[in-house]
Short mmCIF file of C-alpha atoms in Angstrom, two decimals:
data_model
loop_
_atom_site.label_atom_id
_atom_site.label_comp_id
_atom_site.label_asym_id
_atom_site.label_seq_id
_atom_site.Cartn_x
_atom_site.Cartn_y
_atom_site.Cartn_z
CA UNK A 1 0.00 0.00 0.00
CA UNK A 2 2.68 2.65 1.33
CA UNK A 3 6.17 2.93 2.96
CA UNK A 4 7.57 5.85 4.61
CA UNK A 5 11.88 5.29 5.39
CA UNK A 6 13.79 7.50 7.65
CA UNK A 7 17.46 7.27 9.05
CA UNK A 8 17.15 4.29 10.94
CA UNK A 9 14.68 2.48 8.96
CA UNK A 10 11.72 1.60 6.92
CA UNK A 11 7.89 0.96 7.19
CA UNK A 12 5.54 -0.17 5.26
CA UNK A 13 1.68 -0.56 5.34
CA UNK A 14 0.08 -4.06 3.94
CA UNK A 15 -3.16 -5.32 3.20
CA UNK A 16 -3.50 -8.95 3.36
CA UNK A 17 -5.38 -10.98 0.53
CA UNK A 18 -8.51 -10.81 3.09
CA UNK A 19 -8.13 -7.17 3.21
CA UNK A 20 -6.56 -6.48 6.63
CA UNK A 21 -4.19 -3.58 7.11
CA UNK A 22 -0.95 -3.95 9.31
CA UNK A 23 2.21 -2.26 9.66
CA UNK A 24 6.16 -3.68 8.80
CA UNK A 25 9.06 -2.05 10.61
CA UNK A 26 12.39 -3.04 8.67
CA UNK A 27 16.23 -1.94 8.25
CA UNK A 28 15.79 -1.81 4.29
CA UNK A 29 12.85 -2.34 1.90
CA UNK A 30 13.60 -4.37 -1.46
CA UNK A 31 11.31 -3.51 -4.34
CA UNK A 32 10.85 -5.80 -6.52
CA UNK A 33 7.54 -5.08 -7.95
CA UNK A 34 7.56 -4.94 -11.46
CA UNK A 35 8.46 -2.61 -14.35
CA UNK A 36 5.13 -0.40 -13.13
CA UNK A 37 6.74 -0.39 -9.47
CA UNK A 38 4.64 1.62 -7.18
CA UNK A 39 7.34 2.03 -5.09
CA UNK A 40 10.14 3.48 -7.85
CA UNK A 41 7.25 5.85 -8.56
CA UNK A 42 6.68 6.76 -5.14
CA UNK A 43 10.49 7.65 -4.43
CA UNK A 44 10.13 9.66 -7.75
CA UNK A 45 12.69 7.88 -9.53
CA UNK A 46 12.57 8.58 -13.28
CA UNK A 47 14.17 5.81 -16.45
CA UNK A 48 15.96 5.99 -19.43
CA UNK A 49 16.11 3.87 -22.17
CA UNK A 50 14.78 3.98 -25.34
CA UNK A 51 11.48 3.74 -24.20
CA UNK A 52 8.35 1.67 -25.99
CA UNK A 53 9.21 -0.46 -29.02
CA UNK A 54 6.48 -2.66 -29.44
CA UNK A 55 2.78 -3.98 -28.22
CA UNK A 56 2.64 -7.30 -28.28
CA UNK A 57 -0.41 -9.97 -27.85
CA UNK A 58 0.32 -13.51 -25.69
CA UNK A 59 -2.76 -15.55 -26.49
CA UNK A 60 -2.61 -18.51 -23.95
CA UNK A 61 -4.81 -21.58 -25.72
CA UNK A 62 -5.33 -25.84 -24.61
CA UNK A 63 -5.60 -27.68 -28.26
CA UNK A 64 -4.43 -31.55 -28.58
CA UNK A 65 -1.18 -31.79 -30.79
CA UNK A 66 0.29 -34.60 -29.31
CA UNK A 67 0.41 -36.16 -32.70
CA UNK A 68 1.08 -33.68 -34.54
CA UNK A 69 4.88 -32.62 -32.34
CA UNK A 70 5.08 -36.45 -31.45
CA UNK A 71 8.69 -36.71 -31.05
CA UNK A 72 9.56 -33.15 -32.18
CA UNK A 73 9.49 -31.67 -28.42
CA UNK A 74 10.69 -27.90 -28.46
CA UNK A 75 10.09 -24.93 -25.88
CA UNK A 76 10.23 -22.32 -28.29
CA UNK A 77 9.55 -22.04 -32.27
CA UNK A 78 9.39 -18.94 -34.98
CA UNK A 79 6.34 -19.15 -37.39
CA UNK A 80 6.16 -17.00 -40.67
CA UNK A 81 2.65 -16.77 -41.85
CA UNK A 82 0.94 -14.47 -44.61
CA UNK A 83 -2.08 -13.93 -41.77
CA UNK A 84 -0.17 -13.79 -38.60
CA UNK A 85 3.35 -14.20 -37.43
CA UNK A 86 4.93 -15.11 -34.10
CA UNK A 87 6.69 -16.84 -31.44
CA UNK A 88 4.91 -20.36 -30.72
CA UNK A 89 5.63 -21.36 -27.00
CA UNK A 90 5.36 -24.81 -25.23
CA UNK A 91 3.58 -25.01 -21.41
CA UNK A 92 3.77 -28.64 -21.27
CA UNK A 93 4.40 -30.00 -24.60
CA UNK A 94 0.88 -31.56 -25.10
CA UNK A 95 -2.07 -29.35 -25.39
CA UNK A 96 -1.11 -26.45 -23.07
CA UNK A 97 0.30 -23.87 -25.55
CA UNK A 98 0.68 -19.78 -25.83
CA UNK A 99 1.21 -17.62 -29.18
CA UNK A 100 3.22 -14.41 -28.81
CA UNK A 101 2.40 -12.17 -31.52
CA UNK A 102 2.66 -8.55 -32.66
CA UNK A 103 -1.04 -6.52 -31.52
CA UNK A 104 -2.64 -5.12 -34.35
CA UNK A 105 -5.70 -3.20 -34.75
CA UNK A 106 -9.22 -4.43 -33.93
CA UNK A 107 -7.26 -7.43 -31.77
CA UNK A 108 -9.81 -6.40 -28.51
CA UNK A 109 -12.83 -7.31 -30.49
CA UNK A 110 -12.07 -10.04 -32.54
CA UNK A 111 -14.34 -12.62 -30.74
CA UNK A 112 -13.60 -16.13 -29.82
CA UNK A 113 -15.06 -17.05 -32.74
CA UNK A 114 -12.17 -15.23 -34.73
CA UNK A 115 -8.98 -16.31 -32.44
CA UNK A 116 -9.63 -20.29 -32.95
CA UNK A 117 -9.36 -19.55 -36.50
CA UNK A 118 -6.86 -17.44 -35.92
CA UNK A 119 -4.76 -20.40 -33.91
CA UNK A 120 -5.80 -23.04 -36.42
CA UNK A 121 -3.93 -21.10 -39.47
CA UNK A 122 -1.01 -20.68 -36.82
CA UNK A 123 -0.75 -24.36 -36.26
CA UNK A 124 -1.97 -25.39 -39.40
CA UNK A 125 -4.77 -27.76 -39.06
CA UNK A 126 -8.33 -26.33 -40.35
CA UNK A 127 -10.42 -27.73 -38.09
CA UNK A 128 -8.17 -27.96 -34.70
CA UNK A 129 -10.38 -27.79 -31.59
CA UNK A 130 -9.13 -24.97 -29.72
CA UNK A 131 -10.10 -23.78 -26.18
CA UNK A 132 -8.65 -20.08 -26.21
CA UNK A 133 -7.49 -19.27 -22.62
CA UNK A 134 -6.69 -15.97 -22.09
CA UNK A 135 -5.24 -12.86 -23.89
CA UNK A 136 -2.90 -10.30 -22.66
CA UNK A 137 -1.67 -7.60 -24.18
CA UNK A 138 1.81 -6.32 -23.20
CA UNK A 139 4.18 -3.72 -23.61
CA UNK A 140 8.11 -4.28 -25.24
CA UNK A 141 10.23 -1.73 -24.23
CA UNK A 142 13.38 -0.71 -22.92
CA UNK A 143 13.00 1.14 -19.64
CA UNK A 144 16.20 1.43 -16.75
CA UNK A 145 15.49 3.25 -13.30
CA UNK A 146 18.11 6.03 -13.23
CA UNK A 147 19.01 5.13 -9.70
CA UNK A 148 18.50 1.76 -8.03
CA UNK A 149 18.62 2.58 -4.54
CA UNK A 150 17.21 5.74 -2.62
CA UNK A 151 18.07 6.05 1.34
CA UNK A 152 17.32 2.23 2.51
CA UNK A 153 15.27 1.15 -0.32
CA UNK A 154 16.59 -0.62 -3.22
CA UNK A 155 14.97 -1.85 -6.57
CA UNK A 156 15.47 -4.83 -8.18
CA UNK A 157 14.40 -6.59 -11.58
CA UNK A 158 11.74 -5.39 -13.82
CA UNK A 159 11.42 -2.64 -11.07
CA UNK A 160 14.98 -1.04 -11.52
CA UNK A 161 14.81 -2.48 -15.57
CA UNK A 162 12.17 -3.31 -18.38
CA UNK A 163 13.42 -4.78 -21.34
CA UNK A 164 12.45 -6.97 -24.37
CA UNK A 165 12.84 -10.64 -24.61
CA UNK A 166 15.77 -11.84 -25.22
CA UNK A 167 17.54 -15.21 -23.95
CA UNK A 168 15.93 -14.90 -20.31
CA UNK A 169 18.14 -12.22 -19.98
CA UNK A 170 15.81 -10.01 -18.03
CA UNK A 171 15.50 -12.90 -15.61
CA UNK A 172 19.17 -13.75 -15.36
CA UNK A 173 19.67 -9.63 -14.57
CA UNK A 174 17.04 -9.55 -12.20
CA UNK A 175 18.15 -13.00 -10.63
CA UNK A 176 21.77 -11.54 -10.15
CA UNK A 177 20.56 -8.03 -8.89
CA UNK A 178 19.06 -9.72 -5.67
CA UNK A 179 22.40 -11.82 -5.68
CA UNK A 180 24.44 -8.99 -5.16
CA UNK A 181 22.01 -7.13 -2.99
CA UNK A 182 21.06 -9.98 -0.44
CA UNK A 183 25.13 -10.73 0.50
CA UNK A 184 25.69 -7.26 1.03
CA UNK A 185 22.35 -6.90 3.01
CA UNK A 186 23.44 -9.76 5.29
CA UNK A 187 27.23 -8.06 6.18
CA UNK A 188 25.85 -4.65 6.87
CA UNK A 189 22.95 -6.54 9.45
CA UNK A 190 25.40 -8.48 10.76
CA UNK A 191 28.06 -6.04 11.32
CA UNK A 192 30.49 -7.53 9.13
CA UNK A 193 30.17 -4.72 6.67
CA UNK A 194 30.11 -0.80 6.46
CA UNK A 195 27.08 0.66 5.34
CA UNK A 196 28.81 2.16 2.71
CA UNK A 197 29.19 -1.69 1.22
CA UNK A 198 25.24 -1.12 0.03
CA UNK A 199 26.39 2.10 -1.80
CA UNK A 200 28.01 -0.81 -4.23
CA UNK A 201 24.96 -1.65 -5.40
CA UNK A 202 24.01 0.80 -7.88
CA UNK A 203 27.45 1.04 -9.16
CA UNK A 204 27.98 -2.73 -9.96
CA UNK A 205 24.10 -3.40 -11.10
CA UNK A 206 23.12 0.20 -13.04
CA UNK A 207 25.23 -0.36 -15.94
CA UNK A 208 24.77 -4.10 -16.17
CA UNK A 209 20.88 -3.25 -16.16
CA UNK A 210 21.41 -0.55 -18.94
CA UNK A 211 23.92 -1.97 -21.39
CA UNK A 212 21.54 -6.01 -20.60
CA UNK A 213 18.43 -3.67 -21.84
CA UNK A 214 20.22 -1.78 -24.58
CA UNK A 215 21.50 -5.52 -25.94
CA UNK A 216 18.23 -6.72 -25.89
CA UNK A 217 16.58 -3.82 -27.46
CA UNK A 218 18.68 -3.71 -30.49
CA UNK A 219 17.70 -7.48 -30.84
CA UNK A 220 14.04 -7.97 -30.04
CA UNK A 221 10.91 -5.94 -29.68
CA UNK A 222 8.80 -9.32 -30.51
CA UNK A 223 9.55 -12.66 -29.04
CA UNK A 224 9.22 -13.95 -32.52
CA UNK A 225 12.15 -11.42 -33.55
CA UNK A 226 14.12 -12.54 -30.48
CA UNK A 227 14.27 -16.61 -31.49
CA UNK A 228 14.66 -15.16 -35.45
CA UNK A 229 17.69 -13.43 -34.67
CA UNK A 230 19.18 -16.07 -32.67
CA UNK A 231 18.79 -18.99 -34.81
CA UNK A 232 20.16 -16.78 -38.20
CA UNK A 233 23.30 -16.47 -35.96
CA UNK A 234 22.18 -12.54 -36.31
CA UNK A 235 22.70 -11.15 -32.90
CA UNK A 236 25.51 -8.36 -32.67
CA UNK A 237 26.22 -9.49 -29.06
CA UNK A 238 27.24 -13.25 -27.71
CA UNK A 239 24.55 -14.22 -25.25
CA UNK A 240 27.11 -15.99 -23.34
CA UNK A 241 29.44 -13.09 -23.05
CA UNK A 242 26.49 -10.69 -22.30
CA UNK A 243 24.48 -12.39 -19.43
CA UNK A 244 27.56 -14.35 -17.91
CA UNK A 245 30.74 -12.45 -18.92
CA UNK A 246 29.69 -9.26 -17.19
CA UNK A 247 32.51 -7.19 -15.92
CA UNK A 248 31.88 -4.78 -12.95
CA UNK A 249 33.74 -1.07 -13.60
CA UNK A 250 33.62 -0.44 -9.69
CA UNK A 251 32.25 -2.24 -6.58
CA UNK A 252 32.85 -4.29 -3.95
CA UNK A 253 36.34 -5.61 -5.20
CA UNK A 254 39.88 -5.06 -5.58
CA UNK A 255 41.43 -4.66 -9.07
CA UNK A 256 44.25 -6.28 -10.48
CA UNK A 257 46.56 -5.63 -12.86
CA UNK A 258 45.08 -7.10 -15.74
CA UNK A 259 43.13 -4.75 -18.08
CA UNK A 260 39.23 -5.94 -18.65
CA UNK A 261 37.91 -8.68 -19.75
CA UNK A 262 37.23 -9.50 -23.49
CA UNK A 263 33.52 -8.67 -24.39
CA UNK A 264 33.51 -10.17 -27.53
CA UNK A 265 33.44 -13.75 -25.83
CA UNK A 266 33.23 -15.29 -22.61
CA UNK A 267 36.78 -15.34 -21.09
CA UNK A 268 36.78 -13.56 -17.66
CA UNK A 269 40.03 -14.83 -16.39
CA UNK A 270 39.36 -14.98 -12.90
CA UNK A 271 39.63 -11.10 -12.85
CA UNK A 272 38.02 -9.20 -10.08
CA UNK A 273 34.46 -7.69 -10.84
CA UNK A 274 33.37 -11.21 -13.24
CA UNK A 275 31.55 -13.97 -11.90
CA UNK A 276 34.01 -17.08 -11.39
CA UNK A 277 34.51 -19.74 -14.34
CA UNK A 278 33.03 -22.82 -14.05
CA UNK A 279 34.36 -26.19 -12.98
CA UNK A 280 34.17 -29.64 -11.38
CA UNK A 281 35.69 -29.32 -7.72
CA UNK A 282 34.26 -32.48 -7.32
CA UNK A 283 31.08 -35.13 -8.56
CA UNK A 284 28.32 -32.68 -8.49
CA UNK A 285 29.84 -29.55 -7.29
CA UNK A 286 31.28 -26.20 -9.12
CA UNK A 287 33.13 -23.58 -8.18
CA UNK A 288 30.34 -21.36 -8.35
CA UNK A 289 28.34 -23.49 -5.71
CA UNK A 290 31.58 -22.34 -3.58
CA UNK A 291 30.04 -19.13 -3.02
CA UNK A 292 28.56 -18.44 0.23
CA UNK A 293 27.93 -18.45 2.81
CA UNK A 294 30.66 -15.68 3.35
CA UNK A 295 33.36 -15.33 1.30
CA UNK A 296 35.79 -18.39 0.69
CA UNK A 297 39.36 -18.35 -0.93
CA UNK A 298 40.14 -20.39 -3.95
CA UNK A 299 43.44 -22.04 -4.43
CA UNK A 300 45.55 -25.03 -6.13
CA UNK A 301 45.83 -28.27 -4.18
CA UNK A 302 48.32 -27.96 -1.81
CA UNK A 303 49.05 -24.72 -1.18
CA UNK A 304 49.79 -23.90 1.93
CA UNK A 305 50.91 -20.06 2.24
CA UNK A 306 47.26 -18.24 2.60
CA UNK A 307 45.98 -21.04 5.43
CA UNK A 308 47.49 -18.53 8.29
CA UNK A 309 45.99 -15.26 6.68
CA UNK A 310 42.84 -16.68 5.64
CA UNK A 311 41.93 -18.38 9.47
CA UNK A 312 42.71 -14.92 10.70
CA UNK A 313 40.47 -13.48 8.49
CA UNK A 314 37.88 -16.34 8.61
CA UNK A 315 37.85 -17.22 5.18
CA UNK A 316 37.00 -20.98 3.73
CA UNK A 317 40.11 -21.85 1.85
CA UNK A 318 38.85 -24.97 -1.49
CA UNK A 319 41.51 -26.06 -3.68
CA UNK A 320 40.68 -26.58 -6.81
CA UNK A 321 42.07 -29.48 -8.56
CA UNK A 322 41.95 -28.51 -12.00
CA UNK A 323 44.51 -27.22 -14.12
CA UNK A 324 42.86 -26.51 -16.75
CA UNK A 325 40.77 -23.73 -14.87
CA UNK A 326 43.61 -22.78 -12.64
CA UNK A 327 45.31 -21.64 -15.81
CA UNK A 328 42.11 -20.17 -17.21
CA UNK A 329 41.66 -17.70 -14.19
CA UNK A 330 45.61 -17.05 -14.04
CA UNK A 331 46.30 -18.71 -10.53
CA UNK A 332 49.78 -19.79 -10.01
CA UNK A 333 50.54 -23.08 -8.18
CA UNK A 334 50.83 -20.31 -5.16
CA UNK A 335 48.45 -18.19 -5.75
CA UNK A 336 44.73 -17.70 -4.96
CA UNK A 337 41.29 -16.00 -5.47
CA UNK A 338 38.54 -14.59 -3.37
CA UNK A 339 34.80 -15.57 -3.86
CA UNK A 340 32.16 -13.27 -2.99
CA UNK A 341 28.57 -15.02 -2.07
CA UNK A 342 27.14 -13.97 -5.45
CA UNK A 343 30.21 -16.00 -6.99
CA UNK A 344 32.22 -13.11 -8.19
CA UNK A 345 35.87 -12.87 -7.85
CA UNK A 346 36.74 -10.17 -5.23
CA UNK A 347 40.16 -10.41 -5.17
CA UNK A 348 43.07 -11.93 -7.33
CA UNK A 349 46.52 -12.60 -6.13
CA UNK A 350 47.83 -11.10 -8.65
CA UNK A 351 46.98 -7.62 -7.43
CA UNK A 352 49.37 -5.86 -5.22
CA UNK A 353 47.34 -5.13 -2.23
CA UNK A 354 47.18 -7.94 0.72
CA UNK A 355 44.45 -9.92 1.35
CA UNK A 356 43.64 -8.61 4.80
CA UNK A 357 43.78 -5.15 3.35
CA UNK A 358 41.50 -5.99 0.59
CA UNK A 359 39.12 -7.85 2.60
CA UNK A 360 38.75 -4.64 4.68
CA UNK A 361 38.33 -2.46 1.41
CA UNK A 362 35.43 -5.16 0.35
CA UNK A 363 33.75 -4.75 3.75
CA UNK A 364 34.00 -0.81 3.75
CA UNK A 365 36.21 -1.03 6.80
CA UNK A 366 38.20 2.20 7.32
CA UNK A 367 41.47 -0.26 7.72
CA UNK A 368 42.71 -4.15 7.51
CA UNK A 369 42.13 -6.33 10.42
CA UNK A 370 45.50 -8.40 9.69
CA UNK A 371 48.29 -8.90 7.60
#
C-alpha cells in the first residue's frame, strides 16, 4: 500500500489478501515489484532507455497436438505466416500452448469465434479444436530506473529495468541483482560490513541493467524477432558473453593488474568484478556453488601459504584441482582467489594489495584487520 523510510529504517503498510491492514518495521525495503513499481514511482525515480518499441499480444490456448509434435518436443519455435506471425511457445508439450504475436488493430474485439481460426492457421490444421485461454496484451520496451537505490530502499528486476525478450536475460539480470544485494544486506545486518558496502549496489548493477536492456533492445521488440535473430546467428552481441561475462567497472572488489575482460566472448580470467569460471571441484559440485555463505578463498591443491591469513580473516580456503581452470583464471601453483557469495571474484593474487587489506576495502572497513 505505502512505505515511509527514515534514518534508521523503513515501514511499510500491507493489506493482506482478506483485506486487513498492518504495519512492517524493517532496516531496508527491497522492491521488486515490477516494471510499473509503485514504489520506484513513489520515491520519484525517473528511467531511461529507449522507451516503448512494441505492443505485443500472448494468447494462452489448450488444443491436442500430441500427434502432430510427437517426437519433435521444443520450448520455443518462430512461425512465418501471410495472416499472422509469431513466437509459438510450449507449457507442457501436449495441449497447453501460448502464441506471442505482434497486436494489431481491432485485436480487442475479434471474438472467440475469430482467435480459434486465428490459432488453427497458426498451427496449421483447419479444423483444430481450440479452447482459447486468455489474452494479454503487453508492452516491449526498454525502460532502466536512473538510480537503483534511494536512502534504505533498493529496486530490483523489472522494477529497476524493463526490457524486451531476449535469452531470459531479463531474468538472469534480475536474478543476479538480488544476488548482489542480499550478501551485502546480510554483512551490513550483521556487522560484518560498512554501510557504505550497500552504496556498491548501484554502481555494480546500473550499468549491467542498462547496457543487458540496450543488448536486448537492439535485438528484439517481438519474441518472434528474439528466437529469429538467434537462430540466423544474427545477434551483434554473444549471449554468453552478455548475461555471464559481465565485468563490474567499480564495486565491492579489488582490481588487479590485468586490463578488462574481453567482451567479444566469454573469457573472464578470474579477474576481479566477473563472476568465477566454471568447474568440477568435485562429482556434483562447481566452483560457483563455492560461493557463500561468506566469502571463501580459492586455491591449487596444496598450497599452503594463505591457510594462516585466511583463518585470521575467517575465510573458507577450497583447492581446486583442475589445471585446466587454474590456468584459465591465471592462478599460479601459489596463488589464490577470493569468492564473494554472489560468486564473483573479489580479489586476485595477482593484485598488489594484501588480502587482509583488501578484505577490509570489500567490507568498507576504514582499515585491515590483519596482515
Amino acid at each position: 500500500m505505502s512505505f515511509t523510510q527514515s534514518s534508521s529504517g523503513v515501514t511499510a503498510a500491507l493489506r493482506s489478501p482478506g483485506g486487513e491492514v498492518s504495519e512492517v518495521a524493517a532496516d531496508y525495503l527491497i522492491a521488486a515489484d515490477g516494471a510499473r513499481s509503485p514504489v520506484r514511482e513513489a520515491l520519484g525515480i525517473p528511467r531511461s532507455g529507449y522507451g516503448h518499441l512494441a505492443d505485443n499480444l500472448d494468447i494462452a490456448f489448450r488444443a491436442d497436438l500430441t500427434e502432430l509434435v510427437r517426437d519433435k518436443k521444443f520450448n520455443l519455435c518462430q512461425i512465418e505466416n501471410p495472416a499472422v506471425s509469431g513466437a509459438f511457445v510450449s507449457v507442457n508439450g501436449t495441449d497447453r500452448w501460448l502464441f506471442s504475436t505482434s497486436d494489431f488493430p481491432g485485436s480487442a474485439t475479434l471474438g472467440d469465434d475469430g482467435w480459434r481460426d486465428l490459432l488453427r492457421t497458426v498451427v496449421g490444421v483447419p479444423d483444430l479444436e481450440v479452447e482459447v485461454l486468455s489474452l494479454m496484451p503487453w508492452e516491449s520496451g526498454m525502460y532502466v530506473a536512473d538510480r537503483y537505490a534511494e536512502g534504505r530502499v533498493f529496486l530490483a528486476g523489472g522494477a529497476a529495468h524493463a526490457m524486451p525478450p531476449m535469452a531470459a536475460a531479463a531474468a538472469n539480470t534480475a536474478i543476479g541483482d538480488v544476488h548482489n544485494l542480499a550478501w551485502k544486506l546480510a554483512a551490513v545486518l550483521a556487522g560484518s560490513a560498512s554501510p557504505a558496502l550497500l552504496d556498491t549496489y548501484h554502481a555494480e548493477r546500473h550499468p549491467v541493467g542498462y547496457a543487458t536492456a540496450e543488448f536486448s533492445s537492439r535485438v528484439s521488440g517481438h519474441l518472434g524477432t528474439m528466437i529469429a535473430s538467434v537462430t540466423s546467428g544474427e545477434v551483434p552481441v554473444d549471449p554468453v558473453t552478455a548475461v555471464f561475462g559481465v565485468q563490474y567497472d567499480e564495486g565491492a572488489f579489488v582490481p588487479d593488474s590485468r586490463g578488462p575482460a574481453p567482451s567479444d566472448h566469454y573469457a573472464p580470467g578470474g579477474r576481479p568484478g566477473t563472476r568465477v569460471p566454471h568447474a568440477w571441484v568435485s562429482p556434483g559440485l562447481s566452483t560457483v556453488d563455492l560461493a557463500g555463505p561468506g566469502f571463501a578463498l580459492l586455491t591449487s591443491p596444496g598450497e599452503t601459504r594463505w591457510t594462516a591469513t585466511a583463518r585470521h580473516l575467517g575465510l573458507r580456503t577450497v583447492a581446486v584441482p583442475d589445471p585446466t581452470w587454474l590456468d584459465s583464471v591465471a592462478l599460479s601453483p601459489d596463488g589464490a582467489l577470493l569468492l564473494r557469495p554472489d560468486a564473483v571474484v573479489a580479489w586476485h593474487s595477482l593484485s598488489t594489495v594484501p588480502l587482509a587489506d583488501a578484505c577490509a576495502r570489500i567490507l568498507g572497513q576504514p582499515a585491515a584487520v590483519g596482515g
